[in-house]
mmCIF file of the N, C-alpha and C atoms, coordinates in Angstrom:
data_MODEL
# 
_entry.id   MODEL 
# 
loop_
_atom_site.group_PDB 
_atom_site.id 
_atom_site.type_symbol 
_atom_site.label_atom_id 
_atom_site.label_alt_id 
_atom_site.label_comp_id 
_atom_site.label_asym_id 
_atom_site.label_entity_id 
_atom_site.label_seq_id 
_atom_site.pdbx_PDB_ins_code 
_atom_site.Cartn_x 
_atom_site.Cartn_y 
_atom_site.Cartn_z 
_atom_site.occupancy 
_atom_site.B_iso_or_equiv 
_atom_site.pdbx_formal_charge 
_atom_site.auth_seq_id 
_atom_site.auth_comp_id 
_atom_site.auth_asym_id 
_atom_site.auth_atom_id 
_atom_site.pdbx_PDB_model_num 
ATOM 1   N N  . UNK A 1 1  ? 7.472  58.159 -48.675 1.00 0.00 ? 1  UNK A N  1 
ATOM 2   C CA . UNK A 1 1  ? 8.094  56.992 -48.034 1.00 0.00 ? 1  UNK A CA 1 
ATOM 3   C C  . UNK A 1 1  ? 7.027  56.118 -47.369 1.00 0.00 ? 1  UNK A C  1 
ATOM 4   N N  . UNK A 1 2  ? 5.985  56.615 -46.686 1.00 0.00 ? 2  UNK A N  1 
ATOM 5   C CA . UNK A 1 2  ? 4.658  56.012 -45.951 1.00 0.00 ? 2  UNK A CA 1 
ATOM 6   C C  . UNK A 1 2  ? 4.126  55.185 -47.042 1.00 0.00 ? 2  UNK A C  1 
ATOM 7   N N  . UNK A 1 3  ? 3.756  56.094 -47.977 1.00 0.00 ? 3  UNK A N  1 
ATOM 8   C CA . UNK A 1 3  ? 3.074  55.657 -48.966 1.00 0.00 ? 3  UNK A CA 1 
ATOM 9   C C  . UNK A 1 3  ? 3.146  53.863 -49.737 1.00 0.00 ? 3  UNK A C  1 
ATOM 10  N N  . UNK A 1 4  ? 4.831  53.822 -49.804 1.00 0.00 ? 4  UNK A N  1 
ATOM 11  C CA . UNK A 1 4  ? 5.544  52.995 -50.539 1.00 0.00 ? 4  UNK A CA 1 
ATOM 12  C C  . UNK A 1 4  ? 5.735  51.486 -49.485 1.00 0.00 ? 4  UNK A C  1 
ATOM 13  N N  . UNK A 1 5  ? 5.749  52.421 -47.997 1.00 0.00 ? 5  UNK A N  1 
ATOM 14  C CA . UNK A 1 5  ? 5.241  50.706 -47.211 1.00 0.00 ? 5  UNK A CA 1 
ATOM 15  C C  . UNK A 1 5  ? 4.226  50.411 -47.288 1.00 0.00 ? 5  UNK A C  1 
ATOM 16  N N  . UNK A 1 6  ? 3.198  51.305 -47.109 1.00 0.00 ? 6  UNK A N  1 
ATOM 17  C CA . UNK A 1 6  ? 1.554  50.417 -47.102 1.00 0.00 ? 6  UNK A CA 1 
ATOM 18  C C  . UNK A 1 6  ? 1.945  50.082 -48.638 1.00 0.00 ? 6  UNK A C  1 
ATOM 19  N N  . UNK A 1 7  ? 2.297  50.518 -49.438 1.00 0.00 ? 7  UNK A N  1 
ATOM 20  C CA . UNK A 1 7  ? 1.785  49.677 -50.696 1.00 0.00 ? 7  UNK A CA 1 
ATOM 21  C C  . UNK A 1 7  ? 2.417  48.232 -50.759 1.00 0.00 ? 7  UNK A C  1 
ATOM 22  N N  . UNK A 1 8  ? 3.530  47.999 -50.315 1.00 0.00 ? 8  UNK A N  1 
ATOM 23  C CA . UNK A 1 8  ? 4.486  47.181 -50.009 1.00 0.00 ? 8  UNK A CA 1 
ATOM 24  C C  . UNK A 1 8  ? 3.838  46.265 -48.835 1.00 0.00 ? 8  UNK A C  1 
ATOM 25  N N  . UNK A 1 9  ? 3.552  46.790 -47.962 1.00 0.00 ? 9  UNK A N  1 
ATOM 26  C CA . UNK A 1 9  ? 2.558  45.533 -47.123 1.00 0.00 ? 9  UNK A CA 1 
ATOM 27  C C  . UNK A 1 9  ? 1.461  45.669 -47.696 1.00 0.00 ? 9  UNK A C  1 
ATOM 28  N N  . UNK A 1 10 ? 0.475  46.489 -48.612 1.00 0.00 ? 10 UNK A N  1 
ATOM 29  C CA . UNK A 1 10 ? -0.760 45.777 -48.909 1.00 0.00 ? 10 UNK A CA 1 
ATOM 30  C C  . UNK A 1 10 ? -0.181 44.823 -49.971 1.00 0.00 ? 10 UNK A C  1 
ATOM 31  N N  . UNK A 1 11 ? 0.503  45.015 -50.968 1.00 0.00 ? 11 UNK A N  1 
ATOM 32  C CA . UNK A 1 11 ? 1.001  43.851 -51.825 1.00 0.00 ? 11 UNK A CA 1 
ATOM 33  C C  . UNK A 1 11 ? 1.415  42.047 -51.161 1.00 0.00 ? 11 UNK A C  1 
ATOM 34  N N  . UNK A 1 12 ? 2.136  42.769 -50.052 1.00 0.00 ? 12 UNK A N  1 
ATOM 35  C CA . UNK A 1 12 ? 2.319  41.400 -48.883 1.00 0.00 ? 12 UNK A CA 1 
ATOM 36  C C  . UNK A 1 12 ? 1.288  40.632 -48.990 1.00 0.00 ? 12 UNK A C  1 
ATOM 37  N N  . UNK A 1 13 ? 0.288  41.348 -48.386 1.00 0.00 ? 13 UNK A N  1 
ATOM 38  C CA . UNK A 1 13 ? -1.088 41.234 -48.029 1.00 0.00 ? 13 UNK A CA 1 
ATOM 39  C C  . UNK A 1 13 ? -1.850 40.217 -49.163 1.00 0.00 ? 13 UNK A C  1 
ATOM 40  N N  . UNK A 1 14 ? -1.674 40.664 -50.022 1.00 0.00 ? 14 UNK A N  1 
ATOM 41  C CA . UNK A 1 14 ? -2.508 39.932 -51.273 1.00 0.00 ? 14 UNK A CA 1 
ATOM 42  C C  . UNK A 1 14 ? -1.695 38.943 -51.947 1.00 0.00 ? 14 UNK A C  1 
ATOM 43  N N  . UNK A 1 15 ? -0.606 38.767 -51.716 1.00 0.00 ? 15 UNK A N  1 
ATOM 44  C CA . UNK A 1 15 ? 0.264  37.419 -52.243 1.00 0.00 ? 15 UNK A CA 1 
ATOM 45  C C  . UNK A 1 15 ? -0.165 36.253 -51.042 1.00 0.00 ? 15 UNK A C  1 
ATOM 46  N N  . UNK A 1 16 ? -0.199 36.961 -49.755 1.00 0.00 ? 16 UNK A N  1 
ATOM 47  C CA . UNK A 1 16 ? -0.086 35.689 -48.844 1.00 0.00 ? 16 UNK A CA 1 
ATOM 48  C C  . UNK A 1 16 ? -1.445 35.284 -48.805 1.00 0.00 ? 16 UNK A C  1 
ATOM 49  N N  . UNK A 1 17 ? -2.472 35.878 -49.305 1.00 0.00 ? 17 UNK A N  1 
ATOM 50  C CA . UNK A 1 17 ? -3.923 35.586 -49.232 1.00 0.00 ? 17 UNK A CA 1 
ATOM 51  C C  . UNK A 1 17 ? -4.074 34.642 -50.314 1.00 0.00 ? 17 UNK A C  1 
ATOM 52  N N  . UNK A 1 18 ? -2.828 35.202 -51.496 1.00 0.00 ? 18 UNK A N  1 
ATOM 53  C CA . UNK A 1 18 ? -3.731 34.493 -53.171 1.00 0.00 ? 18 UNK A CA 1 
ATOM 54  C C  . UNK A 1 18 ? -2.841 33.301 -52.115 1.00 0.00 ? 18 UNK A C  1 
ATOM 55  N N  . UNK A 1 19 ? -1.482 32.778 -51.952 1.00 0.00 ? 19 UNK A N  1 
ATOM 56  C CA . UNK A 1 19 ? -0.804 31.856 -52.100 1.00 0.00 ? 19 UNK A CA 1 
ATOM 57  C C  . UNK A 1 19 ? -0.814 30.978 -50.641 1.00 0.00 ? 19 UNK A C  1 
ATOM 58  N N  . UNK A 1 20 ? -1.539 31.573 -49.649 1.00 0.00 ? 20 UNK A N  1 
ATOM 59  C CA . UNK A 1 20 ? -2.012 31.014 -48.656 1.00 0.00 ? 20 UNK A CA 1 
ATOM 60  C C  . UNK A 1 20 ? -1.901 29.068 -48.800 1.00 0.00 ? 20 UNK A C  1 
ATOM 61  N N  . UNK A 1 21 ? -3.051 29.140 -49.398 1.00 0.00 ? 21 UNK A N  1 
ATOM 62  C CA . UNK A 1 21 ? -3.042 27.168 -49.832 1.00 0.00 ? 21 UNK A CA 1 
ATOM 63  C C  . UNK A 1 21 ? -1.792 26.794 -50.126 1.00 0.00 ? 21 UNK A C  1 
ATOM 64  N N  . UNK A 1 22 ? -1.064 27.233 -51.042 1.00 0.00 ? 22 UNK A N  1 
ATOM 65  C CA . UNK A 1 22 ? -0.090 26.735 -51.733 1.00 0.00 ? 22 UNK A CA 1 
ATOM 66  C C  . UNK A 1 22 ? 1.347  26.521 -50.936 1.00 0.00 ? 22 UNK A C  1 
ATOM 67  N N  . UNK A 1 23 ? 1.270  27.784 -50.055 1.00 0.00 ? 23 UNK A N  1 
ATOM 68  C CA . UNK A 1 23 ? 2.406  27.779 -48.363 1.00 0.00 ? 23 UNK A CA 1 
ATOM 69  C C  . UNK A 1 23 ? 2.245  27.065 -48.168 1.00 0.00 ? 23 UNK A C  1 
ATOM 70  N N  . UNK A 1 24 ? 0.793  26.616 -47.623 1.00 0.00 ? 24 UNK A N  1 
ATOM 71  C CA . UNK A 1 24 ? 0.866  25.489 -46.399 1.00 0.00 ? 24 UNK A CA 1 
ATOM 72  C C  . UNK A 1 24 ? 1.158  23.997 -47.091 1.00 0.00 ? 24 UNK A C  1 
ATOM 73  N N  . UNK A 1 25 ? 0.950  23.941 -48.162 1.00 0.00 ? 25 UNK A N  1 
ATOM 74  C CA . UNK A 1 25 ? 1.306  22.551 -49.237 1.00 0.00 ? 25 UNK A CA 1 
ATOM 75  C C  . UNK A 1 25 ? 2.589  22.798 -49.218 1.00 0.00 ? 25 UNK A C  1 
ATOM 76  N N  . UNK A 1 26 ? 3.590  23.809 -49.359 1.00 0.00 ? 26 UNK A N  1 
ATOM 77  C CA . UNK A 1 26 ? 4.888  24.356 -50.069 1.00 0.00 ? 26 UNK A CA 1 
ATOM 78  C C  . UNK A 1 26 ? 5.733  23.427 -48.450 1.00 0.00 ? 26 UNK A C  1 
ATOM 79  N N  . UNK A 1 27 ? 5.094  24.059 -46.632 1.00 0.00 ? 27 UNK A N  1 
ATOM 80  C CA . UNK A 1 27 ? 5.656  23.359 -45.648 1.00 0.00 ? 27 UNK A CA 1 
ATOM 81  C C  . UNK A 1 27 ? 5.552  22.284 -45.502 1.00 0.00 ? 27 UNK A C  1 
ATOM 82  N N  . UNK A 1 28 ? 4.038  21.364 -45.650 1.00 0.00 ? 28 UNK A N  1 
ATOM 83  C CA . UNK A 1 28 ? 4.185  20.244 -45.590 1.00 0.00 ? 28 UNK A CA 1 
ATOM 84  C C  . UNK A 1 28 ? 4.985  19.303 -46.968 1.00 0.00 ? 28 UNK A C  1 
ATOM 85  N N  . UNK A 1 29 ? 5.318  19.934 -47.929 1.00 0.00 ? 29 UNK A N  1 
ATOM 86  C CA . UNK A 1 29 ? 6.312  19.311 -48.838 1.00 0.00 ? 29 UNK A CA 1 
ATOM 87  C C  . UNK A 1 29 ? 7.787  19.272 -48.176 1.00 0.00 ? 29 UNK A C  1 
ATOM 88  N N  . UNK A 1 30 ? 8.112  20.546 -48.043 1.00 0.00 ? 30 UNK A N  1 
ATOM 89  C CA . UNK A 1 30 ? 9.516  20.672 -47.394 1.00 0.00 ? 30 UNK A CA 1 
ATOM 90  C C  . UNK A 1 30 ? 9.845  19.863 -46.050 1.00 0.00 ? 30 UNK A C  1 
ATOM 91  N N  . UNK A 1 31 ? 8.557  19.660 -45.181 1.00 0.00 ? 31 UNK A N  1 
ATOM 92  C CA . UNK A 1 31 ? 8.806  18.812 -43.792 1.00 0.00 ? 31 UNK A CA 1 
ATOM 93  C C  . UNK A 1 31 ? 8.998  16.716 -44.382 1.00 0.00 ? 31 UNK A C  1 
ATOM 94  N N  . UNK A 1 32 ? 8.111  16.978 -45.171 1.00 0.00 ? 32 UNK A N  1 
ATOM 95  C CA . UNK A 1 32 ? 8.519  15.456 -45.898 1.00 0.00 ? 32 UNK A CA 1 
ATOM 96  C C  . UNK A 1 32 ? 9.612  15.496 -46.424 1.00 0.00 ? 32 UNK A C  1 
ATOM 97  N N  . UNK A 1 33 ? 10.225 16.591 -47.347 1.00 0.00 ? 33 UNK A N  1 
ATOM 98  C CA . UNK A 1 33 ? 11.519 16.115 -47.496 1.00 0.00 ? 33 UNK A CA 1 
ATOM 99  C C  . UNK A 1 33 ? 12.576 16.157 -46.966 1.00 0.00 ? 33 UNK A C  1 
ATOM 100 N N  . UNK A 1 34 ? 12.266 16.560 -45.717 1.00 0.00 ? 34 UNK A N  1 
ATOM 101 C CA . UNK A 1 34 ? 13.193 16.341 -44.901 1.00 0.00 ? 34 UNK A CA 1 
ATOM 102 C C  . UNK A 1 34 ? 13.163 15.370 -43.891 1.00 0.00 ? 34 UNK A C  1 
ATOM 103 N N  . UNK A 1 35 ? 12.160 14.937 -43.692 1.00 0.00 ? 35 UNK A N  1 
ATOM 104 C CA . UNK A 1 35 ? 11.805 13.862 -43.070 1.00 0.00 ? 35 UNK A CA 1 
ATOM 105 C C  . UNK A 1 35 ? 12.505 12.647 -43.907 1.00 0.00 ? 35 UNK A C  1 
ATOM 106 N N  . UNK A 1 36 ? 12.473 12.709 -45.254 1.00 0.00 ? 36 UNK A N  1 
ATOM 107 C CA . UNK A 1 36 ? 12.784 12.135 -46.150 1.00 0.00 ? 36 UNK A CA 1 
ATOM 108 C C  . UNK A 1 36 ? 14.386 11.715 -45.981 1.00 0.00 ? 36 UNK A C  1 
ATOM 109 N N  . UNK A 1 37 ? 15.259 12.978 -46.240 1.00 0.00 ? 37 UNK A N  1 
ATOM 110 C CA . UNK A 1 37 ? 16.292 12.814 -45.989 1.00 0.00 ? 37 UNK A CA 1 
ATOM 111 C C  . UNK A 1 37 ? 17.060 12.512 -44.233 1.00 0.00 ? 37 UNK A C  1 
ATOM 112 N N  . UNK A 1 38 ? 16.276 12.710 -43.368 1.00 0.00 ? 38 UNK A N  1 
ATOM 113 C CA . UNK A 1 38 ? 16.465 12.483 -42.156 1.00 0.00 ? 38 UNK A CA 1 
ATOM 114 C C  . UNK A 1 38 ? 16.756 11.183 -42.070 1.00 0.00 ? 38 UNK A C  1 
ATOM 115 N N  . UNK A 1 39 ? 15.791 10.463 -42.855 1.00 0.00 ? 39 UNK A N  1 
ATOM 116 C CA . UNK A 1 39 ? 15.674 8.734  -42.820 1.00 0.00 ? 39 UNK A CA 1 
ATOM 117 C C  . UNK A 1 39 ? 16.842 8.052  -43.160 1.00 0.00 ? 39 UNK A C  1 
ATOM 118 N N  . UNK A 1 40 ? 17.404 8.455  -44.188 1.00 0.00 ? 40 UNK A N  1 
ATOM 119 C CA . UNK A 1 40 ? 18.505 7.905  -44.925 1.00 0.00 ? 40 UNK A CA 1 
ATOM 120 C C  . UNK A 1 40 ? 19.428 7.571  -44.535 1.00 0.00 ? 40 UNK A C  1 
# 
């Protein structure tokens, strides 16, 4: 059972590292579009 969380947070671990850049592009997209639709 131990085993299967560290593997499960080291996997965490290495998605949020590869996809890091792409989050923070992914929030500032989502805050514009809502900013977007806020306007309307």
């Amino acid at each position: 059972m131990d085993a299967i969380i560290r593997r499960t947070i080291n996997l965490f671990r290495y998605l949020k590292s590869k996809f890091e850049i792409k989050h923070i592009l992914v929030i500032e997209l989502l805050k514009e579009t809502l900013g977007f639709f806020r306007n309307k």
